[in-house]
CSV table of C-alpha atoms and ligand atoms in Angstrom, one decimal:
chain,number,residue,atom,x,y,z
A,1203,MET,CA,84.5,91.0,117.5
A,1204,ASP,CA,84.7,88.2,118.5
A,1205,THR,CA,87.4,86.5,117.8
A,1206,HIS,CA,86.1,84.7,114.7
A,1207,LYS,CA,86.4,86.0,111.4
A,1208,ARG,CA,83.3,88.3,110.5
A,1209,LYS,CA,82.4,86.7,107.2
A,1210,LEU,CA,81.2,90.0,104.5
A,1211,SER,CA,80.6,89.3,100.9
A,1212,ILE,CA,80.7,92.4,99.1
A,1213,LEU,CA,77.9,93.7,95.5
A,1214,GLY,CA,79.4,95.6,93.0
A,1215,SER,CA,83.6,94.9,94.0
A,1216,THR,CA,85.4,96.4,91.2
A,1217,GLY,CA,83.9,99.5,91.7
A,1218,SER,CA,84.3,103.1,93.2
A,1219,ILE,CA,83.3,101.7,97.3
A,1220,GLY,CA,84.2,98.3,96.6
A,1221,ARG,CA,87.4,99.0,95.5
A,1222,GLN,CA,88.1,101.0,98.6
A,1223,ALA,CA,86.9,97.9,101.1
A,1224,LEU,CA,88.6,95.7,99.5
A,1225,GLU,CA,91.5,98.1,100.7
A,1226,VAL,CA,90.6,98.6,103.9
A,1227,ILE,CA,90.2,94.9,105.0
A,1228,GLU,CA,93.3,94.3,103.0
A,1229,LYS,CA,94.5,96.6,106.6
A,1230,LEU,CA,92.5,94.6,108.6
A,1231,GLN,CA,93.5,91.4,106.9
A,1232,ASP,CA,93.0,88.8,110.8
A,1233,LYS,CA,88.9,89.9,111.2
A,1234,PHE,CA,87.3,89.0,107.8
A,1235,GLU,CA,86.6,86.1,105.7
A,1236,ILE,CA,85.1,87.5,102.5
A,1237,ILE,CA,82.7,84.8,101.2
A,1238,ALA,CA,81.1,86.9,97.7
A,1239,LEU,CA,82.7,89.2,95.4
A,1240,THR,CA,80.4,90.2,92.5
A,1241,GLY,CA,81.9,92.0,88.8
A,1242,GLY,CA,79.3,93.1,87.3
A,1243,ASP,CA,81.0,93.9,83.3
A,1244,ASN,CA,84.3,94.6,84.8
A,1245,ALA,CA,85.3,90.0,85.1
A,1246,LYS,CA,89.1,91.6,84.2
A,1247,LEU,CA,89.3,93.1,88.4
A,1248,LEU,CA,86.7,91.1,89.5
A,1249,ASN,CA,89.5,87.5,88.7
A,1250,LYS,CA,92.9,89.7,90.1
A,1251,GLN,CA,90.2,90.3,93.4
A,1252,ILE,CA,89.7,87.3,93.5
A,1253,GLU,CA,93.3,86.2,93.1
A,1254,LYS,CA,94.2,87.5,96.2
A,1255,PHE,CA,91.1,87.3,98.3
A,1256,LYS,CA,90.2,84.2,97.4
A,1257,PRO,CA,86.4,84.1,98.1
A,1258,LYS,CA,83.5,80.9,98.2
A,1259,TYR,CA,81.8,82.3,95.2
A,1260,ALA,CA,82.1,86.0,93.0
A,1261,TYR,CA,79.4,86.3,90.1
A,1262,CYS,CA,80.3,88.7,86.5
A,1263,SER,CA,77.5,89.3,84.2
A,1264,ASN,CA,79.3,87.3,81.9
A,1265,PRO,CA,79.7,83.9,83.8
A,1266,ASN,CA,82.4,82.6,81.6
A,1267,GLU,CA,84.5,85.2,81.8
A,1268,LEU,CA,84.5,84.3,85.5
A,1269,SER,CA,88.2,82.5,86.9
A,1270,GLY,CA,89.6,81.5,90.6
A,1271,ALA,CA,85.6,80.9,92.0
A,1272,LYS,CA,82.6,79.7,92.2
A,1273,TYR,CA,79.3,81.1,90.5
A,1274,ALA,CA,76.9,82.5,92.1
A,1275,SER,CA,73.8,84.6,91.3
A,1276,LEU,CA,73.4,87.4,93.8
A,1277,ASP,CA,70.1,86.0,95.1
A,1278,GLU,CA,72.1,83.1,96.2
A,1279,ILE,CA,75.1,85.3,97.1
A,1280,CYS,CA,72.7,86.6,99.4
A,1281,SER,CA,70.7,83.8,100.4
A,1282,ASP,CA,73.9,81.7,102.2
A,1283,ARG,CA,73.7,82.3,105.6
A,1284,GLU,CA,77.3,82.0,106.8
A,1285,ASN,CA,77.3,86.0,105.5
A,1286,ASP,CA,77.5,87.7,108.9
A,1287,ILE,CA,77.4,91.0,106.5
A,1288,ILE,CA,76.8,92.2,103.8
A,1289,LEU,CA,78.5,94.8,101.7
A,1290,VAL,CA,75.8,96.4,99.0
A,1291,ALA,CA,77.9,99.0,97.1
A,1292,VAL,CA,77.0,98.2,93.5
A,1293,SER,CA,74.7,101.3,92.2
A,1294,GLY,CA,71.9,101.8,91.2
A,1295,LYS,CA,69.0,100.2,91.7
A,1296,ILE,CA,70.2,95.7,90.5
A,1297,GLY,CA,71.1,97.0,94.6
A,1298,LEU,CA,67.7,96.4,95.7
A,1299,ARG,CA,66.4,92.6,95.6
A,1300,PRO,CA,69.8,91.7,97.1
A,1301,THR,CA,69.5,93.5,99.7
A,1302,LEU,CA,65.6,93.1,100.6
A,1303,LYS,CA,67.2,89.3,100.3
A,1304,ALA,CA,69.9,88.9,102.4
A,1305,ILE,CA,67.7,91.1,105.1
A,1306,GLU,CA,65.2,87.8,104.2
A,1307,ASN,CA,68.0,86.1,105.5
A,1308,GLY,CA,68.2,87.3,109.1
A,1309,ILE,CA,72.0,89.4,107.0
A,1310,ASP,CA,73.4,92.3,108.4
A,1311,ILE,CA,73.8,95.0,105.6
A,1312,ALA,CA,76.6,97.4,105.0
A,1313,LEU,CA,73.9,100.5,103.0
A,1314,ALA,CA,76.3,102.0,100.0
A,1315,ASN,CA,73.8,102.1,97.3
A,1316,LYS,CA,72.0,105.0,97.7
A,1317,GLU,CA,68.5,103.3,95.2
A,1318,THR,CA,67.4,100.6,98.2
A,1319,LEU,CA,65.9,103.3,100.5
A,1320,VAL,CA,65.1,106.3,98.2
A,1321,MET,CA,63.8,103.8,95.5
A,1322,ALA,CA,62.0,101.3,99.1
A,1323,GLY,CA,63.4,103.0,102.1
A,1324,ASP,CA,59.8,101.8,103.6
A,1325,ILE,CA,60.1,98.4,102.5
A,1326,VAL,CA,63.2,98.3,103.1
A,1327,MET,CA,62.8,99.3,106.2
A,1328,ALA,CA,59.8,97.6,107.5
A,1329,LYS,CA,61.8,94.3,106.3
A,1330,ALA,CA,64.5,95.0,108.7
A,1331,LYS,CA,62.5,95.7,111.9
A,1332,GLU,CA,61.2,92.4,111.2
A,1333,LYS,CA,63.9,89.9,111.0
A,1334,GLY,CA,66.6,92.5,113.0
A,1335,VAL,CA,69.3,93.5,110.5
A,1336,LYS,CA,71.0,96.1,110.9
A,1337,ILE,CA,71.7,98.3,107.8
A,1338,ILE,CA,74.1,100.4,108.6
A,1339,PRO,CA,75.5,103.1,106.8
A,1340,VAL,CA,78.2,103.8,104.7
A,1341,ASP,CA,77.4,107.4,103.1
A,1342,SER,CA,79.6,109.6,104.5
A,1343,GLU,CA,76.8,111.3,105.7
A,1344,HIS,CA,74.5,109.0,107.8
A,1345,CYS,CA,77.5,107.1,108.3
A,1346,ALA,CA,78.8,110.1,110.4
A,1347,ILE,CA,74.7,110.4,112.0
A,1348,HIS,CA,74.7,107.4,112.8
A,1349,GLN,CA,78.2,107.4,114.7
A,1350,CYS,CA,76.5,110.1,117.2
A,1351,ILE,CA,73.3,109.0,117.9
A,1352,LYS,CA,72.7,107.1,121.1
A,1353,ASP,CA,69.1,107.5,121.4
A,1354,ILE,CA,67.4,108.4,118.5
A,1355,SER,CA,63.6,109.2,120.4
A,1356,GLN,CA,65.4,112.4,122.2
A,1357,VAL,CA,66.7,113.9,118.3
A,1358,ASP,CA,65.4,116.7,117.2
A,1359,LYS,CA,66.6,117.5,114.2
A,1360,LEU,CA,69.3,116.3,111.4
A,1361,ILE,CA,72.0,118.5,110.3
A,1362,ILE,CA,73.5,117.4,106.6
A,1363,THR,CA,76.0,119.1,105.8
A,1364,ALA,CA,77.0,119.1,102.3
A,1365,SER,CA,80.5,120.8,100.3
A,1366,GLY,CA,78.3,122.5,97.5
A,1367,GLY,CA,80.4,120.9,94.8
A,1368,PRO,CA,82.4,122.0,91.8
A,1369,PHE,CA,79.4,125.1,91.6
A,1370,LEU,CA,79.0,126.5,94.2
A,1371,ARG,CA,81.1,130.0,93.7
A,1372,LYS,CA,79.5,129.8,90.4
A,1373,THR,CA,75.8,131.1,89.3
A,1374,THR,CA,73.2,129.0,87.4
A,1375,GLU,CA,74.3,130.5,84.5
A,1376,ASP,CA,78.2,129.1,85.0
A,1377,MET,CA,75.9,126.2,85.3
A,1378,LYS,CA,74.2,125.6,82.5
A,1379,ARG,CA,76.8,126.1,79.9
A,1380,ALA,CA,78.7,123.9,82.4
A,1381,THR,CA,80.8,120.8,80.3
A,1382,VAL,CA,80.4,117.5,81.4
A,1383,GLU,CA,84.4,117.8,82.6
A,1384,GLU,CA,83.6,121.0,84.7
A,1385,ALA,CA,80.6,118.8,86.7
A,1386,LEU,CA,82.7,116.0,87.2
A,1387,ALA,CA,86.0,118.1,88.9
A,1388,HIS,CA,84.3,117.9,91.8
A,1389,PRO,CA,86.4,119.9,94.6
A,1390,ARG,CA,86.3,117.1,97.3
A,1391,TRP,CA,85.6,113.9,96.6
A,1392,HIS,CA,86.9,111.2,94.4
A,1393,MET,CA,83.3,108.9,93.5
A,1394,GLY,CA,81.1,107.3,90.5
A,1395,LYS,CA,80.1,109.6,87.0
A,1396,LYS,CA,76.7,109.7,88.4
A,1397,ILE,CA,77.0,111.0,92.0
A,1398,THR,CA,80.0,112.9,90.8
A,1399,VAL,CA,76.9,115.0,88.4
A,1400,ASP,CA,74.8,114.2,91.4
A,1401,SER,CA,76.9,116.2,93.6
A,1402,ALA,CA,77.4,119.6,90.9
A,1403,THR,CA,74.3,119.9,91.0
A,1404,LEU,CA,73.3,118.4,94.8
A,1405,MET,CA,70.4,115.9,94.0
A,1406,ASN,CA,73.0,114.1,96.0
A,1407,LYS,CA,71.8,115.9,98.9
A,1408,GLY,CA,68.7,115.5,97.7
A,1409,LEU,CA,69.1,111.6,97.9
A,1410,GLU,CA,70.7,111.9,100.9
A,1411,ILE,CA,67.9,114.0,102.9
A,1412,ILE,CA,65.7,110.5,101.5
A,1413,GLU,CA,67.6,108.0,102.8
A,1414,ALA,CA,68.5,109.5,105.8
A,1415,HIS,CA,64.1,109.9,106.4
A,1416,HIS,CA,63.8,105.9,106.0
A,1417,LEU,CA,67.1,105.2,108.0
A,1418,PHE,CA,66.7,107.6,111.1
A,1419,ASN,CA,63.3,107.4,111.0
A,1420,MET,CA,62.7,111.5,110.9
A,1421,PRO,CA,60.1,113.5,109.3
A,1422,TYR,CA,61.5,115.0,106.7
A,1423,ASP,CA,60.6,119.0,108.2
A,1424,LYS,CA,63.7,117.6,110.9
A,1425,ILE,CA,66.5,117.1,108.5
A,1426,GLU,CA,68.4,120.0,107.3
A,1427,VAL,CA,70.8,121.1,104.4
A,1428,VAL,CA,74.0,123.0,105.6
A,1429,ILE,CA,76.6,124.0,103.1
A,1430,HIS,CA,80.3,123.6,104.4
A,1431,PRO,CA,82.3,123.3,101.9
A,1432,GLN,CA,85.4,122.2,103.7
A,1433,SER,CA,83.6,119.1,103.8
A,1434,ILE,CA,85.2,118.0,107.7
A,1435,ILE,CA,82.1,118.1,109.1
A,1436,HIS,CA,79.9,114.8,107.6
A,1437,SER,CA,77.2,115.6,109.4
A,1438,ALA,CA,75.5,116.2,113.1
A,1439,ILE,CA,72.0,116.5,115.2
A,1440,GLU,CA,70.4,117.7,117.7
A,1441,TYR,CA,69.0,117.2,120.7
A,1442,ARG,CA,65.5,117.9,122.0
A,1443,ASP,CA,67.7,119.9,124.4
A,1444,GLY,CA,70.1,122.0,121.2
A,1445,SER,CA,72.9,120.2,121.8
A,1446,VAL,CA,74.7,119.1,118.9
A,1447,ILE,CA,76.8,117.0,118.1
A,1448,ALA,CA,78.9,116.1,115.1
A,1449,GLN,CA,81.2,113.9,113.5
A,1450,LEU,CA,84.7,115.5,112.2
A,1451,GLY,CA,87.0,113.7,109.8
A,1452,LEU,CA,89.5,114.7,106.9
A,1453,PRO,CA,87.0,113.5,103.9
A,1454,SER,CA,88.3,109.8,102.5
A,1455,MET,CA,85.5,107.7,101.8
A,1456,HIS,CA,87.3,104.7,103.1
A,1457,ILE,CA,87.1,105.6,107.0
A,1458,PRO,CA,83.1,104.9,107.0
A,1459,ILE,CA,83.8,102.2,104.8
A,1460,GLN,CA,85.6,100.8,107.0
A,1461,TYR,CA,82.8,101.9,109.8
A,1462,ALA,CA,79.9,100.6,108.2
A,1463,ILE,CA,81.8,96.7,107.9
A,1464,THR,CA,83.8,96.2,111.5
A,1465,TYR,CA,80.4,98.5,113.5
A,1466,PRO,CA,80.2,98.6,116.3
A,1467,GLU,CA,84.3,97.7,116.7
A,1468,ARG,CA,86.6,100.3,115.3
A,1469,TYR,CA,90.1,99.4,114.6
A,1470,GLU,CA,93.2,102.3,113.2
A,1471,GLY,CA,92.6,100.1,109.6
A,1472,ILE,CA,93.2,102.3,107.0
A,1473,LYS,CA,94.0,105.9,108.9
A,1474,SER,CA,96.5,107.6,107.9
A,1475,LYS,CA,97.8,110.5,109.8
A,1476,SER,CA,95.6,112.0,113.0
A,1477,PHE,CA,92.9,114.5,113.0
A,1478,SER,CA,95.0,118.0,113.4
A,1479,PHE,CA,91.7,121.4,114.7
A,1480,THR,CA,94.9,123.3,114.4
A,1481,GLU,CA,96.0,122.3,110.9
A,1482,ILE,CA,91.9,122.4,109.4
A,1483,ALA,CA,91.3,126.0,112.0
A,1484,ARG,CA,88.8,127.3,110.1
A,1485,LEU,CA,85.2,125.6,109.3
A,1486,ASP,CA,82.7,127.2,107.7
A,1487,PHE,CA,78.7,127.2,106.9
A,1488,GLU,CA,76.0,128.6,104.7
A,1489,GLU,CA,72.4,128.2,103.8
A,1490,PRO,CA,72.1,126.3,100.3
A,1491,ASP,CA,71.3,128.9,97.2
A,1492,TYR,CA,67.7,126.8,96.5
A,1493,GLY,CA,68.2,129.1,93.2
A,1494,LYS,CA,70.9,127.5,91.5
A,1495,PHE,CA,69.8,124.0,93.5
A,1496,PRO,CA,66.5,123.2,93.2
A,1497,THR,CA,66.9,119.7,93.2
A,1498,VAL,CA,66.8,119.4,97.0
A,1499,LYS,CA,63.4,121.2,97.4
A,1500,LEU,CA,61.9,118.8,94.2
A,1501,ALA,CA,63.4,115.9,96.7
A,1502,TYR,CA,62.3,117.1,99.6
A,1503,HIS,CA,58.8,117.4,98.4
A,1504,ALA,CA,58.8,114.2,96.4
A,1505,GLY,CA,59.5,112.5,100.2
A,1506,LYS,CA,57.2,113.9,101.8
A,1507,THR,CA,54.7,113.3,98.8
A,1508,GLY,CA,56.0,109.5,100.1
A,1509,GLY,CA,54.7,106.3,97.6
A,1510,SER,CA,56.1,106.3,93.7
A,1511,ALA,CA,57.4,110.0,94.0
A,1512,THR,CA,60.4,109.2,95.5
A,1513,VAL,CA,61.3,106.4,92.3
A,1514,CYS,CA,60.1,109.1,89.7
A,1515,LEU,CA,62.5,111.7,91.2
A,1516,ASN,CA,65.6,108.4,91.7
A,1517,ALA,CA,64.6,107.5,87.4
A,1518,ALA,CA,63.9,110.5,86.0
A,1519,ASN,CA,67.2,111.7,87.5
A,1520,GLU,CA,69.3,109.3,86.4
A,1521,GLU,CA,68.1,109.5,82.4
A,1522,ALA,CA,69.0,113.4,82.8
A,1523,VAL,CA,72.0,112.4,84.4
A,1524,PHE,CA,73.2,109.2,82.0
A,1525,ALA,CA,72.2,111.9,79.0
A,1526,PHE,CA,74.0,115.6,79.6
A,1527,LEU,CA,76.8,113.0,79.9
A,1528,ASN,CA,76.2,111.8,76.8
A,1529,ASN,CA,76.1,115.9,75.9
A,1530,GLU,CA,72.1,115.5,75.6
A,1531,ILE,CA,71.6,117.7,77.7
A,1532,CYS,CA,72.8,120.8,80.0
A,1533,LEU,CA,73.6,120.3,83.6
A,1534,PHE,CA,70.9,122.9,84.5
A,1535,ASP,CA,68.4,120.5,82.1
A,1536,ILE,CA,68.7,117.4,85.2
A,1537,TYR,CA,66.3,119.3,86.9
A,1538,SER,CA,63.5,120.9,84.7
A,1539,VAL,CA,63.6,117.5,82.6
A,1540,THR,CA,63.4,116.2,86.7
A,1541,GLU,CA,60.7,118.2,88.2
A,1542,ARG,CA,58.5,118.0,84.3
A,1543,MET,CA,58.3,114.3,85.5
A,1544,MET,CA,57.8,114.3,89.4
A,1545,ALA,CA,54.9,116.9,87.8
A,1546,SER,CA,53.3,114.7,85.1
A,1547,HIS,CA,53.5,111.6,87.7
A,1548,ASN,CA,50.4,110.1,89.4
A,1549,VAL,CA,51.7,108.8,91.9
A,1550,VAL,CA,50.6,105.5,93.9
A,1551,GLN,CA,50.9,105.3,97.6
A,1552,ASN,CA,52.2,101.8,99.0
A,1553,PRO,CA,54.5,100.3,95.6
A,1554,THR,CA,54.7,96.7,95.6
A,1555,ILE,CA,58.9,95.8,94.7
A,1556,ASP,CA,57.1,94.7,91.5
A,1557,GLU,CA,55.1,98.0,91.2
A,1558,ILE,CA,58.2,100.2,91.6
A,1559,PHE,CA,60.1,98.5,89.0
A,1560,GLU,CA,56.9,99.0,87.3
A,1561,ILE,CA,57.3,102.4,87.3
A,1562,ASP,CA,61.5,102.9,87.7
A,1563,LYS,CA,60.9,101.1,84.0
A,1564,GLU,CA,57.7,103.4,82.8
A,1565,VAL,CA,59.5,106.5,83.8
A,1566,ARG,CA,62.7,106.1,82.5
A,1567,THR,CA,60.8,105.6,78.8
A,1568,LEU,CA,58.8,108.4,79.7
A,1569,THR,CA,62.1,110.7,80.7
A,1570,LYS,CA,64.2,109.7,77.5
A,1571,GLU,CA,61.1,110.7,75.2
A,1572,ASN,CA,60.9,114.0,76.6
A,1573,ILE,CA,64.7,113.9,77.0
A,1574,LYS,CA,64.3,113.7,73.1
A,1575,ARG,CA,61.4,116.1,72.6
A,1576,VAL,CA,63.1,119.1,74.1
A,1577,CYS,CA,66.9,118.4,72.7
A,1578,SER,CA,64.8,118.6,69.0
A,1579,LYS,CA,63.6,121.8,69.1
B,1111,LIG,MG1,77.4,111.1,100.8
């Protein structure tokens, strides 16, 4: 990075990734200038962040609650070409349009929002290519792959690791009886509720396969998932000649966030401790049990089908996760509900952004109806 401060906005600064990003920035204060912070419903925390980081603008759902910065819409923030990079850390489909707006304006993206690529990967990546915009992944697995790749044209396979979540050593029956608390007790990562439930069912890995396909333009049959309970190897790639390059580190989201917002530079930043192979001592690997975690296969199927299939997968899964968190269905039903919605979905190839949002809405309505029918039995 040259001596000028990198100008950065964070969409979703009050969420888990956004808060950790600000912890990174606090350590690298002389490297960054904050253009905008956005906080959805959490105006209280957002205002505290504004006081500390002094952004030019801020957005929250109720502008009256905002203090200390000028209000701007997500669209306005993503159209401000003063931004060198925008960290998209909002969760859900709300991230999609602002990300596209930023890409249209030639602003690089540090991407932590899964829906952007799962719902509209073809459109987003084509637009980024056209505008010469870098999309730097924040998700630890894709960040690992990004760090390993020198020349994508020589890469034969992506190997995505998965911790296996809290049900790795449990039975399918245990999963059926699982409480919300058990599903939220992830052994390795502290994250938002939705993604933590996705990690328990392994749908999170399924969504990551779809993201990896788009980010690295890799066919689905060249993306593999391996269970690695220690979460030390964050992912790996295999080159044409059989050489495997992996990225290792202690599990911490600060590191991939820092990598993405400072790329291509590296700083000590938030690093707390040096890596020790002997302290870690062993690394284990196994194949996923697709009987217990059929969501992964469902995601491969959606990805290979293409078009609106991944929109359907994402929307049905999210509604099912909400229903599980609401104690309306059991954990394993998240798969059954999503699978039923996928089976009845009429795939639209090459959907436009408007069509994607329409399909998303329609699938959500149908999913809720389906859950009500199944639960009232
Ligand atoms: Mg991940």
